[in-house]
XYZ file of N, CA and C in Angstrom:
351
model
N -6.075 34.811 -44.791
C -7.466 34.139 -45.066
C -8.652 34.887 -44.469
N -8.413 35.416 -43.172
C -9.364 36.100 -42.527
C -8.707 37.415 -42.288
N -9.103 38.631 -42.193
C -8.745 39.752 -41.652
C -9.943 40.537 -40.529
N -9.198 40.769 -39.499
C -9.860 41.477 -38.525
C -9.877 42.714 -38.405
N -10.879 43.577 -38.436
C -10.594 45.182 -37.984
C -11.608 45.299 -36.937
N -10.879 46.089 -35.753
C -11.322 46.481 -34.526
C -11.549 47.904 -34.483
N -12.570 48.345 -33.728
C -12.672 49.722 -33.455
C -13.618 49.923 -32.368
N -13.630 51.134 -31.888
C -14.463 51.578 -30.797
C -13.589 51.836 -29.414
N -12.297 51.498 -29.238
C -11.744 51.721 -28.131
C -11.628 53.192 -27.763
N -11.194 53.696 -26.621
C -10.893 54.858 -26.354
C -10.939 55.176 -24.994
N -10.999 56.331 -24.497
C -10.942 56.551 -22.891
C -12.075 57.271 -22.640
N -12.242 56.572 -21.170
C -13.700 56.848 -20.727
C -13.467 56.846 -19.247
N -14.600 57.692 -18.546
C -14.321 57.601 -16.883
C -14.721 56.224 -16.457
N -14.370 55.898 -15.132
C -14.995 54.751 -14.679
C -16.742 54.963 -14.333
N -17.184 53.781 -14.611
C -18.585 54.035 -14.704
C -19.335 54.039 -16.094
N -18.332 54.410 -17.144
C -18.964 54.653 -18.514
C -19.067 53.481 -19.218
N -19.250 53.490 -20.636
C -19.641 52.418 -21.337
C -18.885 52.907 -22.631
N -18.477 51.632 -23.399
C -18.060 51.625 -24.585
C -18.324 50.359 -25.417
N -18.452 50.446 -26.552
C -18.783 49.348 -27.644
C -17.719 49.048 -28.488
N -17.204 48.049 -28.341
C -16.204 47.393 -29.351
C -16.520 46.706 -30.465
N -16.293 47.042 -31.789
C -16.537 46.296 -32.666
C -15.485 45.570 -33.510
N -15.714 44.415 -34.162
C -14.714 43.720 -34.777
C -15.468 43.012 -36.069
N -14.797 43.442 -37.419
C -15.168 43.035 -38.737
C -14.552 42.245 -39.210
N -14.955 41.023 -39.481
C -14.057 39.973 -40.269
C -14.253 39.759 -41.777
N -13.344 40.041 -42.285
C -13.486 39.729 -44.037
C -12.274 38.749 -44.415
N -12.465 38.251 -45.780
C -11.615 37.216 -46.323
C -12.561 36.149 -46.976
N -11.649 35.085 -46.995
C -12.201 33.785 -47.739
C -13.013 32.822 -46.864
N -12.962 33.057 -45.547
C -13.593 32.446 -44.524
C -14.819 33.141 -44.030
N -15.846 32.585 -44.011
C -17.082 33.280 -43.560
C -17.907 32.511 -42.334
N -17.635 31.723 -41.866
C -17.897 30.459 -40.944
C -16.945 30.340 -39.603
N -17.153 30.646 -38.544
C -16.345 30.638 -37.703
C -17.150 29.808 -36.498
N -16.333 28.865 -35.911
C -16.608 27.998 -34.685
C -16.963 28.749 -33.399
N -16.029 29.856 -33.184
C -15.914 30.646 -32.081
C -15.377 32.048 -32.451
N -15.969 32.923 -31.860
C -15.435 34.174 -31.928
C -15.603 34.833 -30.618
N -14.275 35.619 -30.455
C -14.107 36.291 -29.083
C -13.254 37.518 -28.840
N -13.419 37.928 -27.595
C -12.656 39.171 -27.281
C -11.491 38.633 -26.298
N -10.382 39.186 -26.083
C -9.287 39.020 -25.271
C -8.718 40.409 -24.995
N -8.096 40.558 -23.972
C -7.428 41.542 -23.442
C -6.081 41.445 -22.754
N -5.297 42.442 -23.021
C -4.282 42.167 -22.194
C -3.583 43.843 -21.800
N -3.450 43.691 -20.468
C -3.071 44.605 -19.711
C -1.718 44.701 -19.544
N -0.897 45.787 -19.305
C 0.700 46.247 -19.165
C 0.897 45.007 -18.361
N 2.242 44.347 -18.514
C 2.797 43.373 -17.717
C 1.619 42.146 -17.317
N 0.892 41.924 -17.881
C -0.026 40.863 -17.676
C -0.115 39.819 -19.069
N -0.615 38.762 -18.647
C -0.792 37.755 -19.673
C -2.180 38.001 -20.599
N -2.487 37.894 -21.951
C -3.469 38.136 -22.543
C -4.458 37.209 -21.655
N -5.858 37.754 -21.701
C -6.808 36.546 -21.009
C -7.913 36.788 -21.896
N -8.927 35.863 -21.841
C -10.027 35.956 -22.545
C -11.132 36.724 -21.729
N -11.815 37.359 -22.382
C -12.709 38.186 -21.811
C -14.255 37.670 -22.105
N -14.686 37.334 -23.335
C -15.942 36.737 -23.755
C -15.584 35.999 -25.060
N -16.439 35.139 -25.150
C -16.607 34.614 -26.352
C -17.772 33.895 -26.780
N -18.227 33.722 -27.830
C -19.422 33.370 -28.694
C -19.241 31.933 -29.724
N -19.915 31.134 -29.457
C -19.904 29.906 -30.407
C -21.085 29.941 -31.343
N -20.624 29.303 -32.357
C -21.710 29.359 -33.584
C -23.004 28.794 -33.005
N -23.001 28.187 -31.871
C -24.364 27.689 -31.550
C -24.989 28.750 -30.770
N -24.363 29.904 -30.360
C -25.145 30.994 -29.859
C -24.493 31.001 -28.222
N -23.982 30.077 -27.690
C -23.554 30.014 -26.445
C -22.651 31.085 -26.375
N -22.528 31.798 -25.188
C -21.780 32.659 -24.680
C -20.790 32.338 -23.449
N -19.756 32.767 -23.197
C -19.037 32.504 -22.041
C -18.361 34.099 -21.539
N -18.186 34.370 -20.241
C -17.594 35.511 -19.999
C -16.701 35.293 -18.766
N -15.634 35.936 -18.690
C -14.721 35.876 -17.538
C -15.458 36.422 -16.490
N -15.121 35.806 -15.159
C -15.814 36.424 -13.825
C -15.851 37.638 -13.650
N -14.583 38.292 -14.149
C -14.532 39.896 -13.834
C -15.404 40.625 -14.576
N -15.989 40.356 -15.670
C -16.832 41.028 -16.382
C -18.386 40.558 -16.715
N -18.557 39.658 -15.982
C -20.032 38.991 -15.801
C -20.952 39.943 -15.435
N -22.143 40.272 -15.917
C -23.024 41.325 -15.670
C -22.434 42.598 -16.123
N -21.478 42.768 -16.739
C -21.106 44.123 -17.067
C -20.873 44.288 -18.718
N -20.406 43.225 -19.295
C -20.030 43.124 -20.685
C -20.961 42.023 -21.425
N -21.444 42.554 -22.872
C -22.374 41.668 -23.422
C -21.404 41.366 -24.930
N -21.378 40.178 -25.357
C -20.835 39.982 -26.524
C -21.991 39.452 -27.637
N -21.867 40.069 -28.624
C -23.065 39.695 -29.682
C -22.209 39.724 -30.888
N -23.171 39.315 -31.962
C -22.785 39.248 -33.313
C -23.772 39.636 -34.223
N -23.172 40.664 -35.083
C -24.159 41.231 -36.072
C -25.070 40.234 -36.781
N -26.367 40.513 -37.053
C -27.299 39.384 -37.849
C -26.970 38.947 -39.157
N -26.343 40.060 -39.889
C -26.247 39.777 -41.210
C -24.776 39.952 -41.952
N -24.005 40.035 -40.870
C -22.510 40.165 -41.212
C -21.661 39.398 -40.504
N -20.171 39.507 -40.438
C -19.417 38.945 -39.676
C -18.816 39.938 -38.759
N -19.785 40.517 -38.087
C -19.185 41.848 -37.166
C -19.559 40.982 -35.591
N -18.481 41.341 -34.825
C -18.777 40.851 -33.441
C -18.420 42.111 -32.724
N -19.325 42.153 -31.422
C -19.483 43.624 -30.756
C -19.243 42.989 -29.264
N -18.587 43.885 -28.720
C -18.655 43.735 -26.931
C -18.769 45.032 -26.640
N -20.008 45.068 -25.941
C -20.661 46.120 -25.298
C -20.000 46.015 -23.888
N -19.584 47.285 -23.082
C -19.090 47.157 -22.027
C -19.564 48.365 -21.217
N -20.323 47.935 -20.102
C -20.913 49.005 -19.349
C -20.393 49.060 -17.869
N -20.570 50.112 -17.157
C -20.213 50.066 -15.788
C -18.339 49.838 -15.860
N -17.604 50.495 -16.755
C -16.287 50.232 -16.958
C -15.487 50.544 -15.593
N -14.519 49.671 -15.412
C -13.542 49.971 -14.075
C -12.429 50.038 -14.600
N -11.229 50.957 -13.455
C -9.767 51.033 -14.148
C -9.134 49.603 -14.533
N -9.574 48.712 -13.975
C -9.000 47.604 -14.131
C -9.411 47.088 -15.544
N -10.214 47.474 -16.110
C -10.595 47.004 -17.615
C -9.699 47.591 -18.447
N -8.950 48.290 -18.061
C -7.891 49.180 -19.103
C -6.902 48.142 -19.441
N -6.846 48.038 -21.009
C -6.072 46.995 -21.624
C -6.177 47.305 -23.186
N -5.350 46.475 -23.699
C -5.626 46.365 -25.252
C -6.615 45.362 -25.562
N -7.436 45.355 -25.994
C -8.590 44.372 -26.454
C -8.391 43.761 -28.080
N -8.210 42.595 -27.878
C -8.269 41.765 -29.315
C -9.298 40.975 -29.472
N -9.693 41.221 -30.886
C -10.698 40.043 -31.460
C -10.118 38.987 -32.039
N -10.781 37.915 -31.572
C -10.443 36.567 -32.215
C -11.251 36.019 -32.758
N -10.858 35.014 -33.757
C -11.899 34.013 -34.560
C -11.121 32.729 -34.681
N -11.906 31.415 -34.893
C -11.562 30.416 -34.962
C -12.590 29.668 -35.874
N -12.029 29.723 -36.988
C -13.112 28.930 -38.037
C -12.954 27.518 -37.673
N -14.274 26.686 -38.513
C -14.283 25.105 -38.433
C -13.110 24.611 -39.237
N -12.657 25.300 -40.213
C -11.432 24.565 -40.775
C -10.827 26.043 -41.485
N -9.505 26.020 -41.723
C -8.715 25.129 -40.663
C -8.870 25.857 -39.363
N -8.456 24.745 -38.380
C -8.591 25.013 -36.906
C -7.440 26.046 -36.592
N -7.424 27.101 -36.807
C -6.262 28.152 -36.342
C -7.013 29.392 -36.051
N -6.102 30.191 -35.046
C -6.687 31.506 -34.414
C -6.283 32.612 -35.508
N -7.093 33.394 -35.865
C -6.794 34.647 -36.188
C -7.214 35.898 -35.178
N -6.283 36.865 -35.458
C -6.414 38.094 -34.566
C -6.336 39.332 -35.292
N -6.801 40.232 -34.451
C -6.967 41.512 -34.826
C -6.011 42.398 -34.321
N -5.773 43.894 -34.799
C -4.570 44.561 -34.399
C -4.578 44.926 -32.898
N -5.770 44.861 -32.361
C -6.078 45.194 -31.112
C -6.486 46.890 -30.919
N -7.199 47.060 -30.194
C -7.710 48.401 -29.692
C -7.641 48.816 -28.302
N -7.217 49.977 -27.802
C -6.894 50.322 -26.442
C -7.998 50.999 -25.775
N -8.384 50.416 -24.659
C -9.239 50.767 -23.839
C -8.723 51.343 -22.690
N -9.286 52.664 -22.331
C -8.535 53.193 -21.089
C -9.468 53.817 -20.069
N -9.565 53.384 -18.850
C -10.564 53.727 -18.265
C -9.818 54.463 -16.753
N -10.191 55.673 -16.764
C -9.660 56.618 -15.506
C -10.685 56.596 -14.428
N -10.096 57.012 -13.462
C -10.639 56.659 -12.142
C -11.104 58.313 -11.721
């Protein structure tokens, strides 16, 4: 019912920036919450940032002040602007959305972000 396509990952030096994009398509167009998660090798998947339909945003402590989550005004595109990247930010980043109904999670395929020191 929802297809998520991510883009924008890549290799960057520490201190650099990347912008991830996630475009949602399908039969559901309204989402209660949209967010970005990441999973580093050997670690559990963790929430990086989320944006609720009210416009409220939340961030993991490790990325506050460096990452910004936003949504495209006219479409179902979610962005993650990542500045001052650190090697610890290296992970596969996943887009996640949760509609109002059904209350289920949809995931993208993931995009690799690698930060070299």
